[in-house]
Amino acid sequence: KQWYQRRVREVVGSATLAVEYKFIHTAANRGRIEDVIVHPDHQGRQFGKVLLDLLILLAESTNCYKLSLDCNEKAKPFYDKLNMDFVEDHRFMCIKFFD
């Protein structure tokens, strides 16, 4: 029980979903994922995937027409596994739910 209580207080990962209105898309919602981080001791244990899966579901449920995030080359394979498309000329990953 002591081990469990200690672990409950430890933050192992975090991610942010920012949703904004885009007036050029008739005030439709656009989502942006920011600040994705998992503590190095917990990487490779699917915490990042769970965080991103949750943010993708949240973006869909708030009717975002698009969800994107900035991405460096090192992180690209991780986001590829989530079916995000790399937009070459902008260096970000993107999922379009509808146009």
Coordinates of C-alpha atoms in Angstrom, one line a residue:
K1 CA 0.0 0.0 0.0
Q2 CA 2.8 2.4 0.7
W3 CA 4.2 1.9 -2.8
Y4 CA 0.8 2.7 -4.3
Q5 CA 0.3 5.9 -2.3
R6 CA 3.7 7.1 -3.4
R7 CA 3.0 6.4 -7.1
V8 CA -0.4 8.0 -7.1
R9 CA 1.2 11.4 -6.4
E10 CA 3.7 11.1 -9.3
V11 CA 2.8 12.8 -12.6
V12 CA 4.0 10.5 -15.4
G13 CA 2.8 12.5 -18.4
S14 CA 0.8 15.4 -19.7
A15 CA -0.6 16.8 -22.9
T16 CA -2.8 19.8 -23.8
L17 CA -5.6 20.2 -26.4
A18 CA -6.2 23.8 -27.4
V19 CA -9.4 24.4 -29.3
E20 CA -9.9 27.6 -31.2
Y21 CA -12.6 29.0 -33.6
K22 CA -11.4 29.6 -37.1
F23 CA -13.5 32.2 -38.8
I24 CA -12.1 31.3 -42.2
H25 CA -13.9 28.0 -41.7
T26 CA -17.2 29.5 -40.6
A27 CA -16.2 29.6 -36.9
A28 CA -15.5 25.9 -36.9
N29 CA -13.4 24.3 -34.2
R30 CA -9.7 23.6 -34.8
G31 CA -7.7 21.6 -32.4
R32 CA -4.0 21.8 -31.6
I33 CA -2.1 19.3 -29.4
E34 CA 0.7 20.9 -27.4
D35 CA 3.1 20.1 -24.6
V36 CA 3.1 16.3 -24.9
I37 CA 5.5 14.8 -22.4
V38 CA 6.0 11.6 -20.6
H39 CA 8.6 11.2 -17.8
P40 CA 11.6 9.3 -19.1
D41 CA 11.2 6.6 -16.5
H42 CA 7.7 5.8 -17.9
Q43 CA 8.4 6.1 -21.7
G44 CA 7.7 3.0 -23.7
R45 CA 4.8 2.0 -21.5
Q46 CA 2.0 3.4 -23.7
F47 CA 1.3 6.5 -21.5
G48 CA 1.9 8.9 -24.5
K49 CA -0.4 6.8 -26.7
V50 CA -3.2 6.9 -24.1
L51 CA -2.8 10.7 -23.7
L52 CA -3.0 11.2 -27.5
D53 CA -5.8 8.8 -28.0
L54 CA -7.8 10.7 -25.4
L55 CA -7.1 14.1 -27.0
I56 CA -8.0 12.8 -30.5
L57 CA -11.4 11.5 -29.1
L58 CA -11.9 14.8 -27.3
A59 CA -11.1 16.8 -30.5
E60 CA -13.6 14.6 -32.5
S61 CA -16.3 15.0 -29.8
T62 CA -15.9 18.8 -29.9
N63 CA -16.4 18.7 -33.7
C64 CA -12.9 19.9 -34.6
Y65 CA -12.5 20.0 -38.4
K66 CA -8.7 19.5 -38.0
L67 CA -6.3 18.5 -35.2
S68 CA -2.6 19.2 -35.5
L69 CA 0.6 19.4 -33.6
D70 CA 4.2 20.6 -34.2
C71 CA 6.6 17.7 -34.6
N72 CA 10.3 17.2 -34.9
E73 CA 11.8 14.3 -36.9
K74 CA 12.6 12.3 -33.8
A75 CA 9.0 12.2 -32.7
K76 CA 7.5 11.6 -36.2
P77 CA 7.4 7.7 -35.9
F78 CA 5.4 7.9 -32.7
Y79 CA 2.7 10.2 -34.3
D80 CA 2.8 8.1 -37.5
K81 CA 1.4 5.2 -35.4
L82 CA -1.6 7.3 -34.5
N83 CA -2.5 7.7 -38.2
M84 CA -1.4 11.4 -38.3
D85 CA -0.2 12.7 -41.6
F86 CA 3.1 14.6 -41.8
V87 CA 2.5 17.9 -43.7
E88 CA 5.9 18.4 -45.4
D89 CA 5.8 22.1 -46.0
H90 CA 4.6 23.0 -42.5
R91 CA 6.5 20.3 -40.4
F92 CA 3.4 19.4 -38.3
M93 CA 1.3 16.3 -38.0
C94 CA -2.4 16.5 -38.8
I95 CA -5.7 14.5 -38.7
K96 CA -8.6 16.0 -40.7
F97 CA -12.0 14.8 -39.4
F98 CA -13.8 16.7 -42.3
D99 CA -13.1 19.7 -44.6

